[in-house]
PDB file of C-alpha atoms in Angstrom:
ATOM      1  CA  ALA A  14     -12.659   1.763  -1.087  1.00 39.00           C
ATOM      2  CA  VAL A  15     -15.460   2.191   0.771  1.00 32.00           C
ATOM      3  CA  GLN A  16     -11.754   2.155   1.160  1.00 32.00           C
ATOM      4  CA  SER A  17     -11.264   7.140   8.519  1.00 28.00           C
ATOM      5  CA  GLU A  18     -11.455  12.251  11.606  1.00 27.00           C
ATOM      6  CA  THR A  19     -10.962  15.757  17.181  1.00 26.00           C
ATOM      7  CA  TYR A  20     -14.899  13.914  17.159  1.00 26.00           C
ATOM      8  CA  GLN A  21     -12.855  12.660  19.585  1.00 30.00           C
ATOM      9  CA  ILE A  22     -15.545  11.173  17.383  1.00 33.00           C
ATOM     10  CA  SER A  23     -12.666   9.031  15.870  1.00 36.00           C
ATOM     11  CA  GLY A  24     -13.606   7.631  12.544  1.00 41.00           C
ATOM     12  CA  SER A  25     -12.348   4.952  10.253  1.00 45.00           C
ATOM     13  CA  LEU A  26     -13.253   4.621   6.630  1.00 52.00           C
ATOM     14  CA  SER A  27     -12.657   1.423   4.698  1.00 50.00           C
ATOM     15  CA  ILE A  28     -13.536   2.408   1.149  1.00 52.00           C
ATOM     16  CA  ALA A  29     -14.396   0.163  -1.798  1.00 47.00           C
ATOM     17  CA  TRP A  30     -14.696   1.865  -5.174  1.00 51.00           C
ATOM     18  CA  LEU A  31     -16.164  -0.087  -8.058  1.00 50.00           C
ATOM     19  CA  PRO A  32     -17.395   0.555 -11.608  1.00 43.00           C
ATOM     20  CA  ALA A  33     -20.854   2.014 -11.793  1.00 43.00           C
ATOM     21  CA  PHE A  34     -22.638  -1.057 -13.054  1.00 37.00           C
ATOM     22  CA  PRO A  35     -25.609  -2.513 -11.135  1.00 35.00           C
ATOM     23  CA  ASP A  36     -24.447  -6.132 -11.380  1.00 37.00           C
ATOM     24  CA  PHE A  37     -20.716  -5.567 -11.622  1.00 39.00           C
ATOM     25  CA  CYS A  38     -19.659  -6.844  -8.238  1.00 40.00           C
ATOM     26  CA  THR A  39     -21.522  -9.910  -7.070  1.00 38.00           C
ATOM     27  CA  GLU A  40     -18.732 -11.510  -5.034  1.00 40.00           C
ATOM     28  CA  PRO A  41     -17.113 -10.232  -1.821  1.00 41.00           C
ATOM     29  CA  ILE A  42     -14.042  -8.083  -2.238  1.00 40.00           C
ATOM     30  CA  ALA A  43     -11.811  -7.098   0.671  1.00 40.00           C
ATOM     31  CA  PRO A  44     -12.952  -3.912   2.484  1.00 41.00           C
ATOM     32  CA  GLY A  45     -10.992  -0.872   1.504  1.00 45.00           C
ATOM     33  CA  CYS A  46     -11.040  -1.509  -2.208  1.00 45.00           C
ATOM     34  CA  LEU A  47     -11.035   1.020  -5.015  1.00 48.00           C
ATOM     35  CA  ALA A  48     -12.083  -0.292  -8.375  1.00 45.00           C
ATOM     36  CA  ARG A  49     -11.482   1.678 -11.545  1.00 44.00           C
ATOM     37  CA  LEU A  50     -14.481   2.478 -13.699  1.00 43.00           C
ATOM     38  CA  ASN A  51     -14.135   0.531 -16.938  1.00 41.00           C
ATOM     39  CA  ASN A  52     -17.112   1.711 -18.927  1.00 41.00           C
ATOM     40  CA  ALA A  53     -15.959   1.618 -22.544  1.00 35.00           C
ATOM     41  CA  LYS A  54     -17.516   5.023 -23.139  1.00 35.00           C
ATOM     42  CA  MET A  55     -15.138   6.470 -20.544  1.00 38.00           C
ATOM     43  CA  GLN A  56     -11.916   4.998 -21.936  1.00 42.00           C
ATOM     44  CA  GLN A  57     -10.827   8.207 -23.602  1.00 38.00           C
ATOM     45  CA  THR A  58     -11.231  10.072 -20.311  1.00 43.00           C
ATOM     46  CA  ILE A  59      -9.533   7.348 -18.297  1.00 41.00           C
ATOM     47  CA  ASP A  60      -6.432   7.721 -20.465  1.00 46.00           C
ATOM     48  CA  LYS A  61      -5.941  11.060 -18.685  1.00 56.00           C
ATOM     49  CA  GLN A  62      -7.665  10.449 -15.373  1.00 69.00           C
ATOM     50  CA  ALA A  63      -9.197   7.566 -13.478  1.00 78.00           C
ATOM     51  CA  ALA A  64     -12.787   7.745 -12.233  1.00 81.00           C
ATOM     52  CA  TRP A  65     -13.825   5.660  -9.238  1.00 80.00           C
ATOM     53  CA  ALA A  66     -17.091   5.132  -7.349  1.00 77.00           C
ATOM     54  CA  ILE A  67     -17.707   3.794  -3.853  1.00 77.00           C
ATOM     55  CA  ASP A  68     -19.016   0.258  -3.630  1.00 69.00           C
ATOM     56  CA  LYS A  69     -21.237   0.263  -0.537  1.00 74.00           C
ATOM     57  CA  ALA A  70     -21.236  -3.512  -0.302  1.00 66.00           C
ATOM     58  CA  HIS A  71     -17.520  -3.577   0.408  1.00 70.00           C
ATOM     59  CA  THR A  72     -17.019  -0.312   2.244  1.00 77.00           C
ATOM     60  CA  SER A  73     -17.354   0.475   5.944  1.00 86.00           C
ATOM     61  CA  LEU A  74     -17.633   3.900   7.549  1.00 88.00           C
ATOM     62  CA  ASN A  75     -17.079   3.538  11.289  1.00 90.00           C
ATOM     63  CA  PHE A  76     -16.699   5.850  14.281  1.00 87.00           C
ATOM     64  CA  SER A  77     -16.079   5.661  18.015  1.00 81.00           C
ATOM     65  CA  ILE A  78     -16.447   8.128  20.861  1.00 78.00           C
ATOM     66  CA  SER A  79     -15.445   7.942  24.509  1.00 70.00           C
ATOM     67  CA  HIS A  80     -18.273   7.508  27.004  1.00 63.00           C
ATOM     68  CA  PHE A  81     -17.868   8.521  30.661  1.00 58.00           C
ATOM     69  CA  MET A  82     -14.139   8.857  29.906  1.00 56.00           C
ATOM     70  CA  ILE A  83     -13.303   5.143  30.255  1.00 72.00           C
ATOM     71  CA  ALA A  84     -15.714   3.388  27.880  1.00 70.00           C
ATOM     72  CA  LYS A  85     -16.270   3.683  24.139  1.00 79.00           C
ATOM     73  CA  VAL A  86     -19.358   3.647  21.957  1.00 83.00           C
ATOM     74  CA  THR A  87     -18.824   2.519  18.387  1.00 86.00           C
ATOM     75  CA  GLY A  88     -21.042   2.762  15.373  1.00 89.00           C
ATOM     76  CA  HIS A  89     -21.209   3.156  11.642  1.00 93.00           C
ATOM     77  CA  PHE A  90     -23.236   4.690   8.825  1.00 94.00           C
ATOM     78  CA  THR A  91     -24.929   2.309   6.422  1.00 93.00           C
ATOM     79  CA  ASP A  92     -26.025   4.634   3.595  1.00 93.00           C
ATOM     80  CA  PHE A  93     -23.387   6.615   1.714  1.00 92.00           C
ATOM     81  CA  ALA A  94     -22.030   7.265  -1.757  1.00 90.00           C
ATOM     82  CA  GLY A  95     -18.888   8.805  -3.117  1.00 86.00           C
ATOM     83  CA  THR A  96     -16.632   9.409  -6.076  1.00 86.00           C
ATOM     84  CA  LEU A  97     -12.923   9.865  -6.570  1.00 85.00           C
ATOM     85  CA  THR A  98     -11.199  11.268  -9.637  1.00 88.00           C
ATOM     86  CA  ALA A  99      -7.437  10.809  -9.846  1.00 86.00           C
ATOM     87  CA  PRO A 100      -4.619  11.020 -12.378  1.00 84.00           C
ATOM     88  CA  ALA A 101      -4.313   7.914 -14.531  1.00 72.00           C
ATOM     89  CA  GLU A 102      -1.168   7.007 -12.589  1.00 77.00           C
ATOM     90  CA  GLY A 103      -1.080   7.518  -8.823  1.00 80.00           C
ATOM     91  CA  PHE A 104      -3.398   9.440  -6.503  1.00 88.00           C
ATOM     92  CA  ASP A 105      -1.609  12.747  -5.935  1.00 90.00           C
ATOM     93  CA  GLY A 106      -4.073  15.510  -6.716  1.00 92.00           C
ATOM     94  CA  ALA A 107      -7.145  13.280  -6.557  1.00 92.00           C
ATOM     95  CA  ASP A 108     -10.585  14.755  -5.856  1.00 93.00           C
ATOM     96  CA  LEU A 109     -12.727  12.925  -3.296  1.00 92.00           C
ATOM     97  CA  SER A 110     -16.415  13.515  -2.619  1.00 93.00           C
ATOM     98  CA  LEU A 111     -18.457  11.622  -0.007  1.00 94.00           C
ATOM     99  CA  ILE A 112     -22.148  11.937   0.923  1.00 95.00           C
ATOM    100  CA  ILE A 113     -23.502  10.171   4.019  1.00 95.00           C
ATOM    101  CA  GLN A 114     -27.178   9.873   4.907  1.00 97.00           C
ATOM    102  CA  ALA A 115     -27.144  10.921   8.565  1.00 97.00           C
ATOM    103  CA  ALA A 116     -30.279   8.928   9.393  1.00 97.00           C
ATOM    104  CA  SER A 117     -28.401   5.720   8.579  1.00 97.00           C
ATOM    105  CA  ILE A 118     -26.370   5.960  11.803  1.00 95.00           C
ATOM    106  CA  ASN A 119     -26.261   2.628  13.624  1.00 96.00           C
ATOM    107  CA  THR A 120     -24.780   1.987  17.078  1.00 92.00           C
ATOM    108  CA  ASN A 121     -26.609  -1.319  17.548  1.00 92.00           C
ATOM    109  CA  GLU A 122     -29.061   0.220  20.033  1.00 92.00           C
ATOM    110  CA  PRO A 123     -32.319   1.471  18.423  1.00 96.00           C
ATOM    111  CA  ASN A 124     -33.312   3.872  21.213  1.00 95.00           C
ATOM    112  CA  ARG A 125     -29.904   5.540  21.161  1.00 90.00           C
ATOM    113  CA  ASP A 126     -29.900   5.675  17.360  1.00 95.00           C
ATOM    114  CA  ASN A 127     -33.287   7.419  17.367  1.00 96.00           C
ATOM    115  CA  HIS A 128     -31.931   9.956  19.865  1.00 93.00           C
ATOM    116  CA  LEU A 129     -28.858  10.531  17.684  1.00 93.00           C
ATOM    117  CA  ARG A 130     -31.170  11.473  14.810  1.00 96.00           C
ATOM    118  CA  THR A 131     -32.756  14.319  16.813  1.00 95.00           C
ATOM    119  CA  PRO A 132     -31.583  17.965  17.031  1.00 95.00           C
ATOM    120  CA  ASP A 133     -29.590  16.966  20.127  1.00 92.00           C
ATOM    121  CA  PHE A 134     -27.068  15.357  17.794  1.00 90.00           C
ATOM    122  CA  PHE A 135     -27.437  15.073  14.008  1.00 93.00           C
ATOM    123  CA  ASP A 136     -30.846  16.699  13.379  1.00 95.00           C
ATOM    124  CA  VAL A 137     -31.494  14.536  10.357  1.00 96.00           C
ATOM    125  CA  ALA A 138     -34.866  16.158   9.608  1.00 97.00           C
ATOM    126  CA  SER A 139     -33.211  19.529   8.959  1.00 97.00           C
ATOM    127  CA  HIS A 140     -29.818  18.291   7.747  1.00 97.00           C
ATOM    128  CA  PRO A 141     -30.208  14.831   6.213  1.00 97.00           C
ATOM    129  CA  GLU A 142     -26.762  14.683   4.607  1.00 97.00           C
ATOM    130  CA  ILE A 143     -23.209  14.704   5.915  1.00 96.00           C
ATOM    131  CA  ARG A 144     -20.791  15.755   3.191  1.00 97.00           C
ATOM    132  CA  PHE A 145     -17.045  15.741   2.671  1.00 96.00           C
ATOM    133  CA  VAL A 146     -15.388  17.353  -0.353  1.00 96.00           C
ATOM    134  CA  SER A 147     -11.605  17.307  -0.630  1.00 96.00           C
ATOM    135  CA  HIS A 148      -9.556  20.252  -1.876  1.00 95.00           C
ATOM    136  CA  SER A 149      -6.169  18.521  -1.709  1.00 95.00           C
ATOM    137  CA  PHE A 150      -4.970  14.927  -1.816  1.00 95.00           C
ATOM    138  CA  ILE A 151      -1.211  15.023  -1.261  1.00 94.00           C
ATOM    139  CA  GLY A 152       1.299  12.202  -1.010  1.00 92.00           C
ATOM    140  CA  LYS A 153       3.454  12.432   2.114  1.00 91.00           C
ATOM    141  CA  SER A 154       5.476   9.242   1.596  1.00 86.00           C
ATOM    142  CA  GLN A 155       5.351   6.167  -0.577  1.00 82.00           C
ATOM    143  CA  ASN A 156       1.942   5.053   0.711  1.00 88.00           C
ATOM    144  CA  GLN A 157       0.708   7.898   2.956  1.00 93.00           C
ATOM    145  CA  TYR A 158      -1.570  10.740   1.856  1.00 94.00           C
ATOM    146  CA  ALA A 159      -2.978  13.820   3.576  1.00 96.00           C
ATOM    147  CA  VAL A 160      -6.516  14.533   2.450  1.00 95.00           C
ATOM    148  CA  GLU A 161      -7.727  18.054   3.271  1.00 97.00           C
ATOM    149  CA  GLY A 162     -11.254  19.191   2.639  1.00 96.00           C
ATOM    150  CA  LEU A 163     -14.509  20.576   3.951  1.00 97.00           C
ATOM    151  CA  LEU A 164     -16.826  18.522   6.161  1.00 96.00           C
ATOM    152  CA  THR A 165     -20.458  19.583   6.485  1.00 97.00           C
ATOM    153  CA  VAL A 166     -22.505  18.277   9.434  1.00 95.00           C
ATOM    154  CA  ASN A 167     -25.729  19.828  10.767  1.00 95.00           C
ATOM    155  CA  GLY A 168     -25.403  22.474   8.075  1.00 96.00           C
ATOM    156  CA  ILE A 169     -22.021  23.597   9.494  1.00 96.00           C
ATOM    157  CA  GLU A 170     -18.987  23.495   7.209  1.00 96.00           C
ATOM    158  CA  LYS A 171     -15.480  23.159   8.669  1.00 96.00           C
ATOM    159  CA  PRO A 172     -12.072  22.155   7.272  1.00 96.00           C
ATOM    160  CA  ILE A 173     -10.618  18.811   8.367  1.00 95.00           C
ATOM    161  CA  THR A 174      -7.602  16.704   7.424  1.00 95.00           C
ATOM    162  CA  LEU A 175      -7.776  12.943   6.984  1.00 94.00           C
ATOM    163  CA  SER A 176      -4.897  10.461   6.800  1.00 93.00           C
ATOM    164  CA  ALA A 177      -5.026   7.910   4.004  1.00 92.00           C
ATOM    165  CA  THR A 178      -2.862   4.802   3.766  1.00 90.00           C
ATOM    166  CA  TYR A 179      -2.540   3.180   0.368  1.00 87.00           C
ATOM    167  CA  ASN A 180      -2.216  -0.573   0.843  1.00 81.00           C
ATOM    168  CA  GLY A 181      -1.523  -1.485  -2.775  1.00 78.00           C
ATOM    169  CA  GLN A 182      -3.554  -2.802  -5.670  1.00 77.00           C
ATOM    170  CA  PHE A 183      -4.354  -5.953  -7.576  1.00 74.00           C
ATOM    171  CA  VAL A 184      -6.419  -7.142 -10.510  1.00 77.00           C
ATOM    172  CA  HIS A 185      -9.697  -8.855  -9.613  1.00 73.00           C
ATOM    173  CA  PRO A 186      -9.369 -12.472 -10.804  1.00 82.00           C
ATOM    174  CA  VAL A 187     -12.929 -12.622 -12.163  1.00 82.00           C
ATOM    175  CA  TYR A 188     -13.686  -9.107 -13.425  1.00 72.00           C
ATOM    176  CA  LYS A 189     -10.109  -8.167 -14.396  1.00 75.00           C
ATOM    177  CA  THR A 190     -10.614  -4.787 -12.787  1.00 69.00           C
ATOM    178  CA  THR A 191      -7.824  -2.963 -10.984  1.00 69.00           C
ATOM    179  CA  ILE A 192      -8.483  -2.750  -7.236  1.00 70.00           C
ATOM    180  CA  ALA A 193      -6.609  -0.244  -5.065  1.00 71.00           C
ATOM    181  CA  VAL A 194      -6.897  -0.575  -1.303  1.00 75.00           C
ATOM    182  CA  PHE A 195      -6.955   2.348   1.146  1.00 81.00           C
ATOM    183  CA  ASP A 196      -7.549   2.896   4.857  1.00 87.00           C
ATOM    184  CA  VAL A 197      -8.587   6.419   5.832  1.00 89.00           C
ATOM    185  CA  SER A 198      -8.768   7.829   9.367  1.00 90.00           C
ATOM    186  CA  GLY A 199      -9.202  11.101  11.209  1.00 90.00           C
ATOM    187  CA  GLU A 200     -10.857  13.024  14.028  1.00 89.00           C
ATOM    188  CA  VAL A 201     -13.666  15.568  14.174  1.00 87.00           C
ATOM    189  CA  ARG A 202     -14.399  17.844  17.140  1.00 86.00           C
ATOM    190  CA  ARG A 203     -18.080  17.361  17.927  1.00 83.00           C
ATOM    191  CA  PRO A 204     -18.553  20.910  19.381  1.00 88.00           C
ATOM    192  CA  ASP A 205     -17.553  22.316  15.987  1.00 91.00           C
ATOM    193  CA  PHE A 206     -20.658  20.753  14.453  1.00 92.00           C
ATOM    194  CA  ASN A 207     -23.186  21.081  17.306  1.00 87.00           C
ATOM    195  CA  ILE A 208     -23.146  17.339  17.946  1.00 86.00           C
ATOM    196  CA  GLY A 209     -24.428  16.697  21.468  1.00 80.00           C
ATOM    197  CA  ASN A 210     -23.447  20.139  22.736  1.00 79.00           C
ATOM    198  CA  THR A 211     -25.518  19.732  25.892  1.00 76.00           C
ATOM    199  CA  TYR A 212     -23.358  16.773  26.945  1.00 59.00           C
ATOM    200  CA  PRO A 213     -20.086  17.607  28.755  1.00 55.00           C
ATOM    201  CA  ASN A 214     -16.824  16.012  27.714  1.00 56.00           C
ATOM    202  CA  ALA A 215     -16.905  13.836  30.836  1.00 51.00           C
ATOM    203  CA  VAL A 216     -19.964  12.126  29.356  1.00 54.00           C
ATOM    204  CA  LEU A 217     -19.073  12.175  25.654  1.00 55.00           C
ATOM    205  CA  GLY A 218     -15.587  12.703  24.256  1.00 54.00           C
ATOM    206  CA  GLU A 219     -14.907  16.015  22.571  1.00 55.00           C
ATOM    207  CA  THR A 220     -13.753  14.237  19.449  1.00 57.00           C
TER     208      THR A 220
END
């Protein structure tokens, strides 16, 4: 399920979680999937809680930010990993952890991407990782969750709330693994994390 934050950088997260086996998933699975770990050694644990791991091949982590107030720049991160631990039934009370390699930012323009890796924006030499760790994962309706946690960017830690939509689940026809599909979204205020602080909001959106 690599199954979405006032930047405004707005972000969207399509997360795919799959068992932690090197050759487990060799065929495309719809973005936004969560796949339950099915390691036989973990069965006793899974009876009480379900462990999930992000499948990078089927997960997208995207963002957009306004540019000169009327245009938008979009991009994504290509290198990330994450885990989710949830009750055996349902996702209320789940624990989510996500680590993003900041240097993997990609806006489809190499010169801009290199600038984004400097201290003007993400300072990847000093702070190579972007981290999110949830402290609550609460159901708001049948398929809506509020995910609260701490986001760390440029060495600065701030609380944020993400919105997660559970789209349902199915059993993979080949691997017989349960797949749960989520879309996650939210906004992060860039001044809170020293992202492009020398650029006024008229040039780059606040979120």
